[in-house]
Structures are given as structure tokens and as C-alpha cells.
Coordinates of C-alpha atoms in Angstrom, one line a residue:
X263 CA -141.6 48.9 -112.0
X264 CA -143.0 51.5 -109.1
X265 CA -146.0 51.1 -110.2
X266 CA -146.3 47.2 -109.6
X267 CA -148.4 46.4 -106.6
X268 CA -146.3 44.6 -104.0
X269 CA -148.9 43.3 -101.8
X270 CA -152.2 41.4 -102.5
X271 CA -155.2 43.1 -102.1
X272 CA -158.0 42.4 -99.3
X273 CA -161.0 41.7 -101.2
X274 CA -163.1 38.6 -100.1
X275 CA -165.2 38.8 -97.8
X276 CA -166.8 36.1 -96.5
X277 CA -169.7 34.9 -98.7
X278 CA -167.4 34.6 -101.2
X279 CA -164.5 32.8 -99.0
X280 CA -167.5 30.6 -98.3
X281 CA -167.9 30.1 -102.1
X282 CA -164.4 29.0 -102.8
X283 CA -164.6 26.6 -100.8
X284 CA -168.0 25.1 -101.9
X285 CA -167.5 26.0 -105.7
X286 CA -164.1 24.2 -105.6
X287 CA -165.9 20.8 -103.8
X288 CA -168.6 20.8 -106.6
X289 CA -167.3 19.8 -109.6
X290 CA -168.5 16.4 -112.1
X291 CA -167.5 13.6 -108.7
X292 CA -171.2 13.5 -107.2
X293 CA -173.5 13.1 -110.4
X294 CA -170.4 9.6 -110.9
X295 CA -168.7 8.5 -108.1
X296 CA -171.9 7.0 -106.9
X297 CA -171.6 3.9 -109.2
X298 CA -168.7 2.8 -108.7
X299 CA -169.3 3.3 -104.4
X300 CA -172.6 1.6 -104.7
X301 CA -170.8 -1.4 -106.7
X302 CA -168.3 -1.7 -103.7
X303 CA -170.6 -1.7 -101.0
X304 CA -174.0 -3.2 -102.4
X305 CA -176.2 -2.0 -100.4
X306 CA -178.3 1.5 -100.2
X307 CA -177.0 2.4 -96.2
X308 CA -173.7 1.6 -96.8
X309 CA -173.9 4.0 -100.1
X310 CA -175.0 6.9 -97.9
X311 CA -172.3 6.0 -94.9
X312 CA -169.6 6.3 -97.0
X313 CA -170.9 9.9 -98.1
X314 CA -171.5 10.7 -94.7
X315 CA -168.0 9.4 -93.7
X316 CA -166.6 12.0 -96.1
X317 CA -168.4 14.1 -94.3
X318 CA -167.4 14.1 -91.4
X319 CA -163.8 14.0 -92.4
X320 CA -163.4 16.8 -94.3
X321 CA -165.5 18.8 -92.0
X322 CA -162.9 17.6 -89.6
X323 CA -160.4 18.6 -91.6
X324 CA -161.8 21.9 -92.4
X325 CA -162.2 23.0 -89.0
X326 CA -158.5 21.7 -87.4
X327 CA -157.6 24.4 -91.1
X328 CA -159.1 27.0 -89.1
X329 CA -156.5 26.9 -86.7
X330 CA -153.8 26.9 -88.8
X331 CA -155.0 29.3 -90.9
X332 CA -155.3 31.8 -88.0
X333 CA -152.2 31.9 -87.3
X334 CA -150.8 32.6 -91.3
X335 CA -153.4 34.2 -92.9
X336 CA -150.8 34.7 -96.4
X337 CA -150.8 33.5 -99.6
X338 CA -150.0 29.7 -100.2
X339 CA -152.2 28.1 -97.4
X340 CA -151.1 24.6 -97.0
X341 CA -147.6 24.8 -98.3
X342 CA -146.7 27.3 -95.7
X343 CA -148.5 25.8 -92.7
X344 CA -146.2 22.8 -93.8
X345 CA -143.4 25.3 -94.3
X346 CA -143.8 26.5 -90.5
X347 CA -145.2 22.8 -88.8
X348 CA -142.1 21.2 -89.8
X349 CA -139.4 22.2 -92.4
X350 CA -138.6 23.5 -95.9
X351 CA -138.8 20.2 -97.6
X352 CA -141.4 18.9 -96.0
X353 CA -143.0 22.4 -97.4
X354 CA -141.6 22.1 -101.6
X355 CA -143.0 18.1 -101.2
X356 CA -146.1 20.0 -101.1
X357 CA -146.0 22.4 -103.6
X358 CA -144.2 20.4 -106.0
X359 CA -147.1 17.6 -105.7
X360 CA -149.8 20.3 -105.5
X361 CA -148.3 22.2 -109.0
X362 CA -147.0 18.5 -110.7
X363 CA -150.5 16.7 -109.9
X364 CA -153.1 17.8 -108.2
X365 CA -153.9 21.0 -109.2
X366 CA -153.2 21.0 -112.9
X367 CA -154.5 17.6 -113.3
X368 CA -157.9 18.4 -111.7
X369 CA -158.1 21.8 -113.6
X370 CA -157.6 19.5 -116.8
X371 CA -159.4 16.6 -115.7
X372 CA -162.5 19.4 -114.9
X373 CA -161.8 20.9 -117.7
X374 CA -162.1 18.2 -120.1
X375 CA -165.4 17.0 -117.7
X376 CA -167.0 20.6 -118.8
X377 CA -166.2 19.9 -122.9
X378 CA -167.4 15.8 -122.5
X379 CA -171.1 17.2 -120.8
X380 CA -171.3 20.5 -122.9
X381 CA -170.6 17.5 -125.8
X382 CA -174.7 16.6 -124.6
X383 CA -175.2 20.2 -126.0
X384 CA -173.0 20.6 -129.0
X385 CA -172.0 17.5 -130.4
X386 CA -169.3 18.7 -132.7
X387 CA -167.7 19.2 -129.2
X388 CA -167.0 15.1 -128.7
X389 CA -164.2 13.5 -127.8
X390 CA -164.7 11.5 -130.3
X391 CA -164.6 14.6 -132.9
X392 CA -160.5 14.2 -133.8
X393 CA -159.3 17.0 -134.8
X394 CA -155.9 16.2 -135.1
X395 CA -154.3 13.3 -135.4
X396 CA -150.3 12.4 -135.4
X397 CA -150.8 8.8 -134.9
X398 CA -148.6 9.4 -131.3
X399 CA -151.1 11.5 -130.0
X400 CA -154.7 12.0 -131.1
X401 CA -156.3 15.7 -130.3
X402 CA -160.3 15.5 -130.0
X403 CA -162.6 18.8 -129.9
X404 CA -162.8 18.1 -126.2
X405 CA -159.2 18.9 -125.3
X406 CA -159.2 22.3 -127.7
X407 CA -162.3 23.1 -125.6
X408 CA -161.2 22.5 -122.4
X409 CA -157.9 24.4 -123.0
X410 CA -159.6 27.2 -124.3
X411 CA -161.7 27.7 -121.1
X412 CA -158.7 26.9 -118.8
X413 CA -157.1 30.2 -120.9
X414 CA -160.6 32.0 -120.7
X415 CA -160.8 31.2 -116.6
X416 CA -156.6 31.9 -116.5
X417 CA -156.9 35.2 -118.8
X418 CA -160.2 36.7 -117.0
X419 CA -158.3 35.9 -113.4
X420 CA -154.7 37.9 -114.6
X421 CA -157.6 41.4 -115.1
X422 CA -158.0 41.5 -110.6
X423 CA -159.3 40.0 -107.7
X424 CA -162.9 41.3 -108.3
X425 CA -163.2 39.3 -111.9
X426 CA -161.9 36.3 -110.4
X427 CA -164.2 36.6 -107.5
X428 CA -168.0 37.8 -109.3
X429 CA -167.8 34.5 -111.5
X430 CA -167.0 32.0 -108.5
X431 CA -169.2 33.1 -105.7
X432 CA -172.1 33.9 -109.4
X433 CA -171.5 30.2 -110.5
X434 CA -171.1 28.6 -106.8
X435 CA -174.8 30.7 -105.6
X436 CA -176.0 29.0 -109.1
X437 CA -174.8 25.8 -109.0
X438 CA -175.9 25.4 -105.2
X439 CA -179.1 26.4 -106.3
X440 CA -179.8 24.3 -109.0
X441 CA -178.3 21.4 -107.1
X442 CA -181.2 21.8 -104.5
X443 CA -183.8 22.2 -107.4
X444 CA -182.7 19.0 -108.2
X445 CA -183.5 17.5 -105.2
X446 CA -186.8 18.9 -104.2
X447 CA -187.6 18.1 -107.8
X448 CA -185.9 14.4 -106.8
X449 CA -188.1 14.3 -103.8
X450 CA -191.2 14.8 -106.3
X451 CA -190.4 12.1 -108.7
X452 CA -189.2 10.4 -105.8
X453 CA -191.0 6.3 -106.1
X454 CA -191.8 4.5 -102.9
X455 CA -191.3 1.4 -104.4
X456 CA -187.9 2.1 -105.8
X457 CA -187.0 3.5 -102.6
X458 CA -188.3 0.5 -100.2
X459 CA -186.6 -2.0 -102.1
X460 CA -182.9 -0.2 -102.2
X461 CA -183.5 0.0 -98.1
X462 CA -184.4 -4.1 -98.0
X463 CA -180.5 -4.0 -98.1
X464 CA -179.7 -2.1 -95.2
X465 CA -176.2 -1.9 -94.0
X466 CA -175.6 -5.3 -96.1
X467 CA -171.5 -4.9 -96.9
X468 CA -171.1 -7.0 -100.5
X469 CA -169.9 -6.7 -103.6
X470 CA -172.1 -5.8 -106.7
X471 CA -171.8 -8.1 -110.3
X472 CA -173.4 -6.8 -113.6
X473 CA -174.4 -10.1 -114.7
X474 CA -176.1 -11.6 -111.7
X475 CA -178.2 -11.0 -108.8
X476 CA -175.5 -12.5 -106.4
X477 CA -173.9 -10.0 -103.2
X478 CA -170.3 -11.6 -102.8
X479 CA -169.2 -10.5 -99.0
X480 CA -166.2 -9.3 -98.0
X481 CA -163.7 -11.3 -95.9
X482 CA -162.0 -10.1 -93.3
X483 CA -159.5 -7.3 -93.9
X484 CA -160.6 -7.1 -97.4
X485 CA -163.9 -5.5 -96.4
X486 CA -160.6 -2.5 -95.1
X487 CA -159.4 -2.5 -98.6
X488 CA -163.5 -2.6 -100.3
X489 CA -164.0 0.7 -97.6
X490 CA -160.9 2.8 -98.3
X491 CA -161.4 1.9 -102.0
X492 CA -164.9 2.9 -101.7
X493 CA -163.8 6.6 -100.4
X494 CA -161.3 7.3 -103.1
X495 CA -164.5 8.7 -105.7
X496 CA -166.1 10.8 -102.7
X497 CA -162.7 11.9 -101.3
X498 CA -162.2 13.4 -104.3
X499 CA -165.9 14.4 -105.3
X500 CA -165.1 16.6 -101.4
X501 CA -161.7 17.7 -102.1
X502 CA -159.8 21.6 -102.8
X503 CA -161.7 22.7 -99.4
X504 CA -159.0 24.0 -98.7
X505 CA -158.2 26.6 -101.7
X506 CA -159.4 29.0 -99.9
X507 CA -156.2 29.0 -98.0
X508 CA -153.9 29.5 -100.7
X509 CA -155.6 33.1 -101.2
X510 CA -155.6 34.0 -97.4
X511 CA -153.8 37.3 -98.4
X512 CA -156.7 38.4 -100.2
X513 CA -159.3 37.8 -98.1
X514 CA -160.6 40.5 -95.7
X515 CA -160.5 39.6 -92.0
X516 CA -158.7 35.8 -92.9
X517 CA -158.1 35.5 -88.9
X518 CA -161.5 34.4 -89.1
X519 CA -163.8 34.6 -92.1
X520 CA -161.0 31.1 -93.1
X521 CA -162.4 29.3 -90.7
X522 CA -165.6 30.3 -90.8
X523 CA -165.7 30.0 -94.7
X524 CA -164.3 26.2 -94.2
X525 CA -166.8 25.0 -91.9
X526 CA -170.0 26.7 -93.9
X527 CA -168.2 25.4 -96.9
X528 CA -167.9 21.8 -96.1
X529 CA -171.0 21.8 -94.2
X530 CA -173.1 23.0 -97.3
X531 CA -171.8 20.5 -100.3
X532 CA -171.9 17.4 -97.3
X533 CA -175.4 18.4 -96.8
X534 CA -176.2 18.2 -100.5
X535 CA -173.9 15.4 -101.3
X536 CA -175.7 13.3 -98.6
X537 CA -179.1 14.4 -100.0
X538 CA -178.3 14.2 -104.0
X539 CA -177.5 10.4 -102.9
X540 CA -180.9 10.5 -101.0
X541 CA -182.6 11.5 -104.3
X542 CA -180.7 8.4 -106.5
X543 CA -182.4 5.8 -104.2
X544 CA -185.8 7.4 -104.5
X545 CA -185.1 7.4 -108.3
X546 CA -183.2 4.3 -109.4
X547 CA -182.6 0.3 -108.3
X548 CA -179.8 0.4 -106.6
X549 CA -178.7 -1.7 -110.0
X550 CA -179.3 1.7 -112.0
X551 CA -176.8 3.2 -109.8
X552 CA -173.9 0.6 -109.8
X553 CA -174.4 0.3 -113.7
X554 CA -175.2 3.3 -114.5
X555 CA -174.1 4.3 -117.8
X556 CA -170.6 5.6 -117.9
X557 CA -171.2 5.9 -114.6
X558 CA -173.8 8.5 -115.1
X559 CA -175.8 8.2 -111.8
X560 CA -176.6 12.1 -112.4
X561 CA -177.7 11.9 -115.6
X562 CA -179.8 8.6 -115.4
X563 CA -181.4 10.5 -111.9
X564 CA -182.4 13.5 -114.3
X565 CA -184.2 11.6 -116.9
X566 CA -186.2 9.5 -114.6
X567 CA -187.2 13.2 -112.8
X568 CA -187.3 15.2 -115.8
X569 CA -188.5 12.7 -118.6
X570 CA -186.0 13.5 -121.7
X571 CA -184.9 16.7 -121.2
X572 CA -183.4 15.4 -117.6
X573 CA -180.0 14.7 -120.3
X574 CA -180.3 17.9 -121.0
X575 CA -181.0 19.7 -117.9
X576 CA -178.5 18.2 -116.2
X577 CA -175.3 18.7 -119.2
X578 CA -176.6 22.8 -118.0
X579 CA -176.1 22.0 -114.8
X580 CA -173.1 20.3 -114.7
X581 CA -171.6 23.1 -117.9
X582 CA -172.0 25.5 -114.5
X583 CA -170.5 23.6 -112.0
X584 CA -167.3 22.6 -114.1
X585 CA -167.0 25.6 -115.2
X586 CA -167.3 27.3 -111.2
X587 CA -165.3 24.5 -110.3
X588 CA -162.5 25.1 -112.8
X589 CA -162.8 29.0 -111.8
X590 CA -161.9 28.7 -108.2
X591 CA -159.4 26.1 -109.1
X592 CA -157.5 28.4 -111.3
X593 CA -157.7 31.3 -108.9
X594 CA -156.5 30.0 -106.3
X595 CA -153.9 26.7 -107.6
X596 CA -151.5 30.3 -108.9
X597 CA -150.4 31.6 -105.5
X598 CA -148.9 29.1 -104.4
X599 CA -147.1 29.0 -107.5
X600 CA -146.1 32.7 -105.9
X601 CA -145.5 32.3 -102.6
X602 CA -142.6 29.1 -103.6
X603 CA -141.0 31.9 -105.5
X604 CA -141.2 34.2 -102.7
X605 CA -139.3 31.4 -100.6
X606 CA -137.0 31.1 -103.8
X607 CA -138.2 27.3 -103.5
X608 CA -139.5 27.7 -107.5
X609 CA -139.2 29.8 -110.9
X610 CA -138.1 33.8 -109.2
X611 CA -139.8 35.1 -112.2
X612 CA -143.1 33.9 -110.7
X613 CA -142.3 35.5 -107.4
X614 CA -143.7 38.8 -109.0
X615 CA -147.6 40.5 -109.3
X616 CA -149.6 42.0 -112.4
X617 CA -150.6 46.0 -112.6
X618 CA -154.0 44.1 -111.4
X619 CA -152.3 42.7 -107.8
X620 CA -152.8 39.3 -109.2
X621 CA -149.4 36.7 -109.8
X622 CA -149.7 36.9 -113.6
X623 CA -147.4 34.6 -114.0
X624 CA -147.8 32.2 -111.8
X625 CA -151.4 31.7 -113.5
X626 CA -149.8 31.7 -117.3
X627 CA -147.6 28.7 -116.1
X628 CA -150.2 27.3 -114.0
X629 CA -151.8 27.6 -117.4
X630 CA -149.9 25.9 -119.8
X631 CA -149.2 22.7 -117.3
X632 CA -152.9 21.8 -116.8
X633 CA -153.1 22.3 -121.1
X634 CA -150.2 19.8 -121.8
X635 CA -152.0 17.5 -119.2
X636 CA -155.6 18.3 -121.1
X637 CA -153.5 17.2 -124.6
X638 CA -151.9 13.8 -123.1
X639 CA -154.6 12.2 -122.2
X640 CA -153.1 11.5 -118.9
X641 CA -154.8 13.6 -116.4
X642 CA -157.2 11.5 -114.9
X643 CA -154.6 8.3 -114.4
X644 CA -152.6 10.9 -112.7
X645 CA -156.0 12.2 -110.4
X646 CA -156.3 8.6 -109.3
X647 CA -152.0 8.9 -108.3
X648 CA -152.7 11.2 -105.8
X649 CA -155.4 10.7 -103.7
X650 CA -152.9 8.8 -101.4
X651 CA -151.1 12.2 -101.5
X652 CA -153.0 14.5 -101.0
X653 CA -154.2 12.6 -97.7
X654 CA -151.1 11.8 -96.8
X655 CA -150.5 15.9 -96.4
X656 CA -153.7 16.9 -94.7
X657 CA -152.3 14.1 -92.3
X658 CA -148.5 16.2 -91.9
X659 CA -150.7 19.4 -92.1
X660 CA -153.0 18.6 -88.9
X661 CA -150.9 16.6 -87.2
X662 CA -148.7 20.2 -87.2
X663 CA -151.1 21.8 -85.2
X664 CA -150.0 19.4 -82.4
X665 CA -146.3 20.3 -83.1
X666 CA -146.7 24.0 -83.7
X667 CA -148.6 24.2 -80.0
X668 CA -145.2 22.7 -78.6
X669 CA -142.5 23.7 -80.1
X670 CA -144.6 28.0 -81.1
X671 CA -146.7 27.9 -78.4
X672 CA -146.6 32.0 -78.2
X673 CA -147.8 32.6 -81.6
X674 CA -151.4 34.0 -81.7
X675 CA -153.7 31.9 -82.1
X676 CA -157.5 33.8 -82.9
X677 CA -159.2 30.8 -83.9
X678 CA -158.4 27.1 -82.3
X679 CA -159.4 24.1 -83.7
X680 CA -162.6 22.3 -82.7
X681 CA -162.1 19.7 -80.7
X682 CA -158.3 19.4 -80.0
X683 CA -157.0 16.8 -79.4
X684 CA -160.0 14.5 -79.7
X685 CA -161.1 15.6 -83.4
X686 CA -157.9 16.3 -84.9
X687 CA -156.6 12.9 -84.3
X688 CA -159.6 11.5 -85.0
X689 CA -158.4 13.0 -88.4
X690 CA -154.7 11.6 -88.2
X691 CA -155.5 7.8 -87.4
X692 CA -158.9 7.9 -89.6
X693 CA -157.3 8.6 -92.8
X694 CA -154.2 7.2 -92.0
X695 CA -156.4 3.8 -91.7
X696 CA -157.3 4.8 -95.5
X697 CA -153.9 5.1 -96.9
X698 CA -153.1 1.8 -95.3
X699 CA -155.7 0.1 -96.8
X700 CA -155.4 1.9 -99.7
X701 CA -151.1 1.4 -99.9
X702 CA -152.1 -2.6 -99.9
X703 CA -155.3 -3.1 -101.7
X704 CA -155.4 -0.6 -104.2
X705 CA -151.7 -0.5 -105.2
X706 CA -152.4 1.1 -108.5
X707 CA -153.6 4.6 -106.5
X708 CA -150.4 4.6 -104.0
X709 CA -146.9 4.1 -105.3
X710 CA -146.8 5.9 -108.4
X711 CA -148.4 9.0 -106.5
X712 CA -146.0 8.2 -104.1
X713 CA -143.0 8.1 -106.6
X714 CA -144.4 11.6 -107.6
X715 CA -143.9 12.8 -104.6
X716 CA -140.5 11.4 -103.7
X717 CA -138.9 12.6 -106.9
X718 CA -139.6 16.0 -105.5
X719 CA -136.6 14.9 -102.8
X720 CA -133.6 15.0 -105.7
X721 CA -135.6 18.1 -107.4
X722 CA -135.5 20.3 -104.5
X723 CA -131.3 19.6 -103.2
X724 CA -130.1 19.7 -107.0
X725 CA -132.4 22.9 -107.8
X726 CA -133.8 25.1 -105.7
X727 CA -132.1 24.4 -102.5
X728 CA -129.1 26.5 -103.3
X729 CA -131.1 29.3 -104.6
X730 CA -133.8 29.6 -101.3

């Protein structure tokens, strides 16, 4: 045991940290969720505006997190910020929600997305290929593939930071290059007639229906609910940018590089997302975006750009994208479990590093739970439940900046939140409005997620509080 490392190795430079941010954000969402957004908003202008608003909110939050990451450059990230700004219970509730649903559910969902798009190239991996039928549960080839992917990436990350870092940086650079190529070829393939027809809708704000050309305008506060509902998908597609804060203990010069990576990573992804949607508007009529088969807008656009080969091109791109995305989620998520265990509010066996200076046990327990969610078939519902919860914790974390400036003014702040207090306050207000609208108009997204968080309170008091 004397040979066991006691601390993390600072191995991630600015490029590596930026690739953690961008790579964890870019999964399969950008190729899917524009269909749902378009059905809800009914115009080209609002489709782009939803993505721009999402990008501005994400950038604002990322710039605000820079101050917290510079103050607490240690593993655990957002969990640590909430613990320090408020109390141990608040930090635990985030960690509880993060482990049970947010991160493990994301890992499972991205794993199954990898398998689904792999089935384009290898049909045997399809979710329709049922390998085991036990009457109470069916296990498909897609689920087994997703579990094998999660196990493989977990194993690689237990070998050390270098291996996980190489996969993350390499695959993220590859998918950014591929997306830029898709955007470039999309510009050449754009049809002026399609573009002009789409933009004739301007910034009308109405609901689209498949079997009629009539657009149904929203009345009163229903418009706010439609905006909030539309942003569920775009916010999910832009989420996980905060994963870099979880590996703060392994980043070189974290006081500076975490803030810089948050800004650069979120900016790169925001620009790519907006540009990709402009390409969609250049090659697909608005109705084909809204009602793309199985929501696969990216596939429909790729077929227009590359012909019949487009399906296979986009499938390959999505395999690269989801592979790299899941590596980032797996690498960073285990650090939260490790830090919680160090604080005595999670299994104490996870509070150790293996011989390669990574939290091996935390990686494996995360792997096991994510695999269970793959088999349950409920991971998609879990992800829907937590968008409200994710926003609540973002609001609390950014509010922590205001609280810490008042309660702990003497703490060193090598980097201060950009635009403070205006921009952080703008994020809090905007995110709160979205949350309230979701609470009223999309209760299926909010109440179950809130229930998962609140369930953490008795768990904390009856299981962990006396052990901490």
C-alpha cells in the first residue's frame, strides 16, 4: 500500500482540458434535437435563435465557473463549489443526483447512441436484434454493445491519465474536423431555393404539425412554455461542459487553464452547433427538418450533401463523436465519486487511487451502474427527468459566486467571473425562468427529477451524515 499514489498527477494541458469540454458536449444531440425544436417553434429564425440563446447561456455559465475553478482547483469540481459555498448537504445532493442519474444516465444514453449508429454499418448490432428474452426484460445487441463500450473505456481509463487523455484529445479533434468538413460541404451543397423558402418563415413562432401546412400560433404564456420545451434538447446537447472541473486536480496551472478551457470549449461548440443548423436550413426544407425519420436530421442532411453514401458517412462521424464523448464522461465523472468518498459521504473504498494515480474503484462502480441503466431501458426517461435538476444546480453554483464573495472575501481569486455581477445574474434569472416554465408546462420533465434530488435528503441523514 505504501506504493499507492496519494494524489493526482497534473497531466492535462490547456488543449487537453479544452478537448474535455468540447468532447463531453458533442455527442449525438446536434444530429437529432433540431427536429423537436423546429416542430415547437415553426420557423428558421427561431430555430437558430434557440441555439444562440442556449450558446449564450452556456458561455455565461462557463465564464462564471472560471472564478470557482480558480478558487478551488481540486478534484470534484461542482460538488466542491456547492459544498464550499453552501454546506455539505447541498454538495451531497448534487453528488447524489450526479451519480444516480446525470452522469451514469448520460454514459448509458451515449453508449446506446453509439450502438444505434454502429448498426448502420453493422446491422447485427441493431436494437431490433434481441439476444435474450426473459419475458420481464429483453436484452438487445445494441444494449450489449453499449455495455462493452463502457467497460472498454472504463478499463482504458484505469490504466492512467495518459491513455484517457490521448483518446479524448484525439477523438475530439477528429470529430471537430469532421463536423467542420460537414459544414463546409454543406455550404457547397446548399440550395438557394430551399434556403429562401425556409427563411420566408422569418421569426414566426408557431407549432408545426405533420399532416397540415397550417401553423398554430401560441397564445399568451404558452409561448414561454414552448420556448422552455424547445430548449430541453439544445440544453442537453450543450451540457457536460462542466466535466472539466471534475478533473481539476489533474490539470496543469488549473487556476488559469480551467477557466480558459471552459471559454474556448463552449465557444467552439456553440459556433459549430449554430453553423450546423444553418447547413440544415440550406439543404432541407423546414418540414423535412421537423419531421425527419426517427428525428435523424443529421442523416437526412448528409444524404442531401453526399448522396446515398451520406448515411454511412454520418454513421461513422457519430461513432467517433459518441465514442469520444463517452470517454470524457467516464474519465471525469469518477472524480466526483472519489471526492465524495474522501469527504465521507460515499463508499469509503472509493477514496483511493490505484497504482496509476486514477480512482480505479470509482471508475468501476460508475461503470457497473451505467451498465445497469443500459439494461433497464429507462436511461432515456432518466435524462428527460434531470434537465430541470441540472439547471437548478447550475443556478445554485453560480449563486455560490455571490455568496462566497460575501462570506469568504479573502479567498484568492486568480480569475474573476466575466461581467460580474451582471452576466452571472442574467444567467440565474434566465435559467430560473426556464425552470419555472418547465415546472408548469412540462411537468413530466420536472417533478420526477425533483423527486430524485429530494430522495437524497433522507439518504444523507440516515446513511452518510453520521459517517462524515
